PDB file of C-alpha atoms in Angstrom:
ATOM      1  CA  MET A   1      -1.772   3.418 -12.841  1.00  0.00           C
ATOM      2  CA  ASN A   2      -4.536   5.457 -14.903  1.00  0.00           C
ATOM      3  CA  PRO A   3      -5.457   8.106 -12.376  1.00  0.00           C
ATOM      4  CA  HIS A   4      -8.773   8.556 -14.715  1.00  0.00           C
ATOM      5  CA  GLU A   5     -10.039   5.456 -13.862  1.00  0.00           C
ATOM      6  CA  LEU A   6     -10.023   5.108  -9.858  1.00  0.00           C
ATOM      7  CA  PRO A   7     -11.331   1.875  -7.972  1.00  0.00           C
ATOM      8  CA  SER A   8     -14.353   1.773  -5.951  1.00  0.00           C
ATOM      9  CA  ALA A   9     -13.445   2.392  -2.028  1.00  0.00           C
ATOM     10  CA  ASP A  10     -15.471  -0.540  -1.720  1.00  0.00           C
ATOM     11  CA  ILE A  11     -12.799  -2.913  -2.730  1.00  0.00           C
ATOM     12  CA  PHE A  12     -10.018  -2.065   0.075  1.00  0.00           C
ATOM     13  CA  THR A  13      -9.933  -4.429   2.475  1.00  0.00           C
ATOM     14  CA  ASN A  14      -8.013  -2.643   5.138  1.00  0.00           C
ATOM     15  CA  ARG A  15      -7.848   1.146   6.141  1.00  0.00           C
ATOM     16  CA  LEU A  16      -5.573   2.811   8.189  1.00  0.00           C
ATOM     17  CA  PRO A  17      -5.865   6.527   9.285  1.00  0.00           C
ATOM     18  CA  ILE A  18      -2.471   8.599   8.527  1.00  0.00           C
ATOM     19  CA  GLN A  19      -1.164  11.316  10.577  1.00  0.00           C
ATOM     20  CA  VAL A  20       0.224  14.331   8.366  1.00  0.00           C
ATOM     21  CA  ARG A  21       3.237  15.613  10.165  1.00  0.00           C
ATOM     22  CA  PHE A  22       4.456  19.140   9.792  1.00  0.00           C
ATOM     23  CA  SER A  23       7.856  17.628   8.442  1.00  0.00           C
ATOM     24  CA  ASP A  24       5.923  16.221   5.688  1.00  0.00           C
ATOM     25  CA  VAL A  25       4.921  19.517   4.226  1.00  0.00           C
ATOM     26  CA  ASP A  26       7.039  21.195   1.546  1.00  0.00           C
ATOM     27  CA  VAL A  27       7.644  25.165   1.310  1.00  0.00           C
ATOM     28  CA  VAL A  28       4.619  25.481  -0.987  1.00  0.00           C
ATOM     29  CA  GLY A  29       2.136  23.712   1.683  1.00  0.00           C
ATOM     30  CA  HIS A  30       1.599  20.407   0.052  1.00  0.00           C
ATOM     31  CA  VAL A  31       2.674  16.984   1.489  1.00  0.00           C
ATOM     32  CA  ASN A  32       6.025  16.146  -0.530  1.00  0.00           C
ATOM     33  CA  ASN A  33       5.364  13.550  -3.220  1.00  0.00           C
ATOM     34  CA  ILE A  34       8.118  11.222  -1.687  1.00  0.00           C
ATOM     35  CA  VAL A  35       5.969  11.196   1.646  1.00  0.00           C
ATOM     36  CA  PHE A  36       3.032   9.625  -0.284  1.00  0.00           C
ATOM     37  CA  PHE A  37       5.489   6.494  -0.425  1.00  0.00           C
ATOM     38  CA  ALA A  38       5.976   6.478   3.255  1.00  0.00           C
ATOM     39  CA  TYR A  39       2.179   6.492   3.641  1.00  0.00           C
ATOM     40  CA  TYR A  40       1.852   3.914   1.243  1.00  0.00           C
ATOM     41  CA  ASP A  41       4.468   1.585   2.944  1.00  0.00           C
ATOM     42  CA  THR A  42       2.750   2.110   6.597  1.00  0.00           C
ATOM     43  CA  GLY A  43      -0.584   1.143   4.869  1.00  0.00           C
ATOM     44  CA  LYS A  44       1.334  -2.011   3.411  1.00  0.00           C
ATOM     45  CA  ALA A  45       2.718  -2.858   7.013  1.00  0.00           C
ATOM     46  CA  ALA A  46      -0.696  -2.781   8.543  1.00  0.00           C
ATOM     47  CA  PHE A  47      -2.315  -4.493   5.704  1.00  0.00           C
ATOM     48  CA  MET A  48       0.228  -7.349   5.839  1.00  0.00           C
ATOM     49  CA  ALA A  49       0.100  -7.243  10.085  1.00  0.00           C
ATOM     50  CA  GLU A  50      -3.643  -7.457   9.890  1.00  0.00           C
ATOM     51  CA  LEU A  51      -3.513 -10.100   6.986  1.00  0.00           C
ATOM     52  CA  LEU A  52      -1.301 -12.713   8.754  1.00  0.00           C
ATOM     53  CA  GLY A  53      -2.506 -11.984  12.271  1.00  0.00           C
ATOM     54  CA  ARG A  54       0.994 -11.197  13.685  1.00  0.00           C
ATOM     55  CA  LYS A  55       3.411  -8.181  14.067  1.00  0.00           C
ATOM     56  CA  ILE A  56       5.795  -7.857  11.404  1.00  0.00           C
ATOM     57  CA  SER A  57       8.995  -9.521  12.338  1.00  0.00           C
ATOM     58  CA  TRP A  58      12.076  -7.416  11.258  1.00  0.00           C
ATOM     59  CA  ASP A  59      14.309 -10.384  11.331  1.00  0.00           C
ATOM     60  CA  GLU A  60      12.330 -12.605   8.657  1.00  0.00           C
ATOM     61  CA  VAL A  61      12.072 -10.954   5.137  1.00  0.00           C
ATOM     62  CA  ASP A  62       9.694 -13.091   3.309  1.00  0.00           C
ATOM     63  CA  THR A  63       8.470 -10.267   0.491  1.00  0.00           C
ATOM     64  CA  VAL A  64      10.163  -7.236  -1.030  1.00  0.00           C
ATOM     65  CA  VAL A  65       8.915  -4.793  -3.419  1.00  0.00           C
ATOM     66  CA  ALA A  66       9.636  -5.053  -7.162  1.00  0.00           C
ATOM     67  CA  ASN A  67       7.762  -2.217  -8.691  1.00  0.00           C
ATOM     68  CA  VAL A  68       5.719   0.813  -7.602  1.00  0.00           C
ATOM     69  CA  ASP A  69       3.243   2.683  -9.847  1.00  0.00           C
ATOM     70  CA  CYS A  70       1.901   5.776  -8.337  1.00  0.00           C
ATOM     71  CA  ALA A  71      -0.436   8.283  -9.681  1.00  0.00           C
ATOM     72  CA  PHE A  72      -0.518  11.791  -8.011  1.00  0.00           C
ATOM     73  CA  ILE A  73      -4.201  13.228  -8.080  1.00  0.00           C
ATOM     74  CA  ALA A  74      -4.514  16.175  -5.943  1.00  0.00           C
ATOM     75  CA  PRO A  75      -2.143  17.497  -3.244  1.00  0.00           C
ATOM     76  CA  ILE A  76      -2.523  16.378   0.479  1.00  0.00           C
ATOM     77  CA  PHE A  77      -2.378  19.747   2.785  1.00  0.00           C
ATOM     78  CA  TRP A  78      -1.460  20.138   6.521  1.00  0.00           C
ATOM     79  CA  GLY A  79      -4.513  19.344   8.802  1.00  0.00           C
ATOM     80  CA  GLU A  80      -6.245  17.012   6.376  1.00  0.00           C
ATOM     81  CA  ASN A  81      -7.632  13.633   7.684  1.00  0.00           C
ATOM     82  CA  ILE A  82      -5.750  11.312   5.333  1.00  0.00           C
ATOM     83  CA  GLU A  83      -6.226   7.479   5.212  1.00  0.00           C
ATOM     84  CA  VAL A  84      -4.712   4.993   3.136  1.00  0.00           C
ATOM     85  CA  LEU A  85      -6.666   2.007   1.562  1.00  0.00           C
ATOM     86  CA  THR A  86      -5.084  -1.159   0.634  1.00  0.00           C
ATOM     87  CA  THR A  87      -6.043  -4.524  -0.932  1.00  0.00           C
ATOM     88  CA  CYS A  88      -4.669  -7.611  -2.968  1.00  0.00           C
ATOM     89  CA  VAL A  89      -5.924  -7.723  -6.582  1.00  0.00           C
ATOM     90  CA  GLY A  90      -3.796 -10.271  -8.022  1.00  0.00           C
ATOM     91  CA  ILE A  91      -1.771 -13.518  -7.060  1.00  0.00           C
ATOM     92  CA  HIS A  92       1.075 -15.207  -9.304  1.00  0.00           C
ATOM     93  CA  GLU A  93       3.302 -18.102  -8.724  1.00  0.00           C
ATOM     94  CA  LYS A  94       6.130 -15.767  -7.107  1.00  0.00           C
ATOM     95  CA  SER A  95       4.367 -12.324  -6.444  1.00  0.00           C
ATOM     96  CA  PHE A  96       1.329 -10.594  -5.680  1.00  0.00           C
ATOM     97  CA  ARG A  97       0.009  -6.998  -6.547  1.00  0.00           C
ATOM     98  CA  LEU A  98      -1.422  -4.483  -4.031  1.00  0.00           C
ATOM     99  CA  LEU A  99      -3.633  -1.742  -4.928  1.00  0.00           C
ATOM    100  CA  GLN A 100      -3.475   1.191  -2.414  1.00  0.00           C
ATOM    101  CA  MET A 101      -5.543   4.476  -2.187  1.00  0.00           C
ATOM    102  CA  LEU A 102      -4.490   7.695  -0.398  1.00  0.00           C
ATOM    103  CA  ARG A 103      -7.780   9.963   0.158  1.00  0.00           C
ATOM    104  CA  ASN A 104      -9.382  12.923   2.632  1.00  0.00           C
ATOM    105  CA  ALA A 105     -11.321  10.915   5.022  1.00  0.00           C
ATOM    106  CA  ASP A 106     -13.765  13.691   5.338  1.00  0.00           C
ATOM    107  CA  THR A 107     -14.466  14.406   2.048  1.00  0.00           C
ATOM    108  CA  LEU A 108     -13.353  10.998   0.436  1.00  0.00           C
ATOM    109  CA  GLU A 109     -11.352  13.076  -2.083  1.00  0.00           C
ATOM    110  CA  VAL A 110      -8.885  10.965  -3.684  1.00  0.00           C
ATOM    111  CA  LYS A 111      -5.341  12.088  -3.673  1.00  0.00           C
ATOM    112  CA  SER A 112      -3.410   9.410  -5.018  1.00  0.00           C
ATOM    113  CA  VAL A 113      -3.424   5.392  -6.250  1.00  0.00           C
ATOM    114  CA  CYS A 114      -0.886   2.966  -6.308  1.00  0.00           C
ATOM    115  CA  GLU A 115      -0.018  -0.265  -7.418  1.00  0.00           C
ATOM    116  CA  THR A 116       2.447  -2.400  -5.950  1.00  0.00           C
ATOM    117  CA  VAL A 117       4.139  -5.859  -7.133  1.00  0.00           C
ATOM    118  CA  MET A 118       5.388  -7.560  -4.030  1.00  0.00           C
ATOM    119  CA  VAL A 119       7.961 -10.706  -4.588  1.00  0.00           C
ATOM    120  CA  SER A 120       8.340 -13.652  -2.450  1.00  0.00           C
ATOM    121  CA  PHE A 121      12.070 -13.581  -1.414  1.00  0.00           C
ATOM    122  CA  ASP A 122      14.325 -16.064  -0.297  1.00  0.00           C
ATOM    123  CA  PRO A 123      17.140 -14.082   2.171  1.00  0.00           C
ATOM    124  CA  ASN A 124      19.188 -17.305   1.855  1.00  0.00           C
ATOM    125  CA  THR A 125      19.656 -17.251  -1.839  1.00  0.00           C
ATOM    126  CA  GLN A 126      18.726 -13.804  -2.417  1.00  0.00           C
ATOM    127  CA  LYS A 127      16.279 -14.618  -5.138  1.00  0.00           C
ATOM    128  CA  SER A 128      12.727 -14.674  -5.714  1.00  0.00           C
ATOM    129  CA  ALA A 129      10.724 -17.632  -4.512  1.00  0.00           C
ATOM    130  CA  PRO A 130       7.053 -19.370  -4.892  1.00  0.00           C
ATOM    131  CA  LEU A 131       4.554 -17.771  -2.596  1.00  0.00           C
ATOM    132  CA  SER A 132       4.148 -19.634   0.792  1.00  0.00           C
ATOM    133  CA  GLU A 133       1.075 -21.428   1.150  1.00  0.00           C
ATOM    134  CA  GLU A 134       0.359 -19.146   4.096  1.00  0.00           C
ATOM    135  CA  TRP A 135       0.551 -16.109   1.846  1.00  0.00           C
ATOM    136  CA  ARG A 136      -1.241 -17.587  -1.254  1.00  0.00           C
ATOM    137  CA  SER A 137      -4.182 -18.866   1.187  1.00  0.00           C
ATOM    138  CA  LYS A 138      -4.532 -15.443   2.989  1.00  0.00           C
ATOM    139  CA  LEU A 139      -4.341 -13.458   0.038  1.00  0.00           C
ATOM    140  CA  SER A 140      -6.624 -15.744  -2.028  1.00  0.00           C
ATOM    141  CA  SER A 141      -9.600 -15.219   0.512  1.00  0.00           C
ATOM    142  CA  LEU A 142      -9.332 -11.481  -0.396  1.00  0.00           C
ATOM    143  CA  LEU A 143      -9.680 -11.385  -3.834  1.00  0.00           C
ATOM    144  CA  LYS A 144     -13.203 -10.659  -5.216  1.00  0.00           C
ATOM    145  CA  ASN A 145     -14.669 -12.709  -8.071  1.00  0.00           C
TER     146      ASN A 145
END
């Protein structure tokens, strides 16, 4: 993830406000860097629920995180209005790539960008599996040519 080549906010298909909690802030007044990943996970969950048109079922695992590449660009401070933007940027046989951005919703200052590879997963075999037609169809509709 190159922090010097930021994507345009126009490419993102999902926006979610994030509440910065007091417990997210470290002793120097910044949101702790590990908390950025919790914000990204919350954004992924909202993106997937909207994409699939249903709540996430915790009893059915069909995708898992295979890789995360995150660039920290600017600190997030207590009291900032933060949003996470999410979209799909690539689909493969057994995986898809999500691009995300954390930014200040008021100033539009980019705080972080993140790319995550999600792998289709079969919990019975504990191995990757081809993407279902549902995932492939719905993700394909988001890709911009």
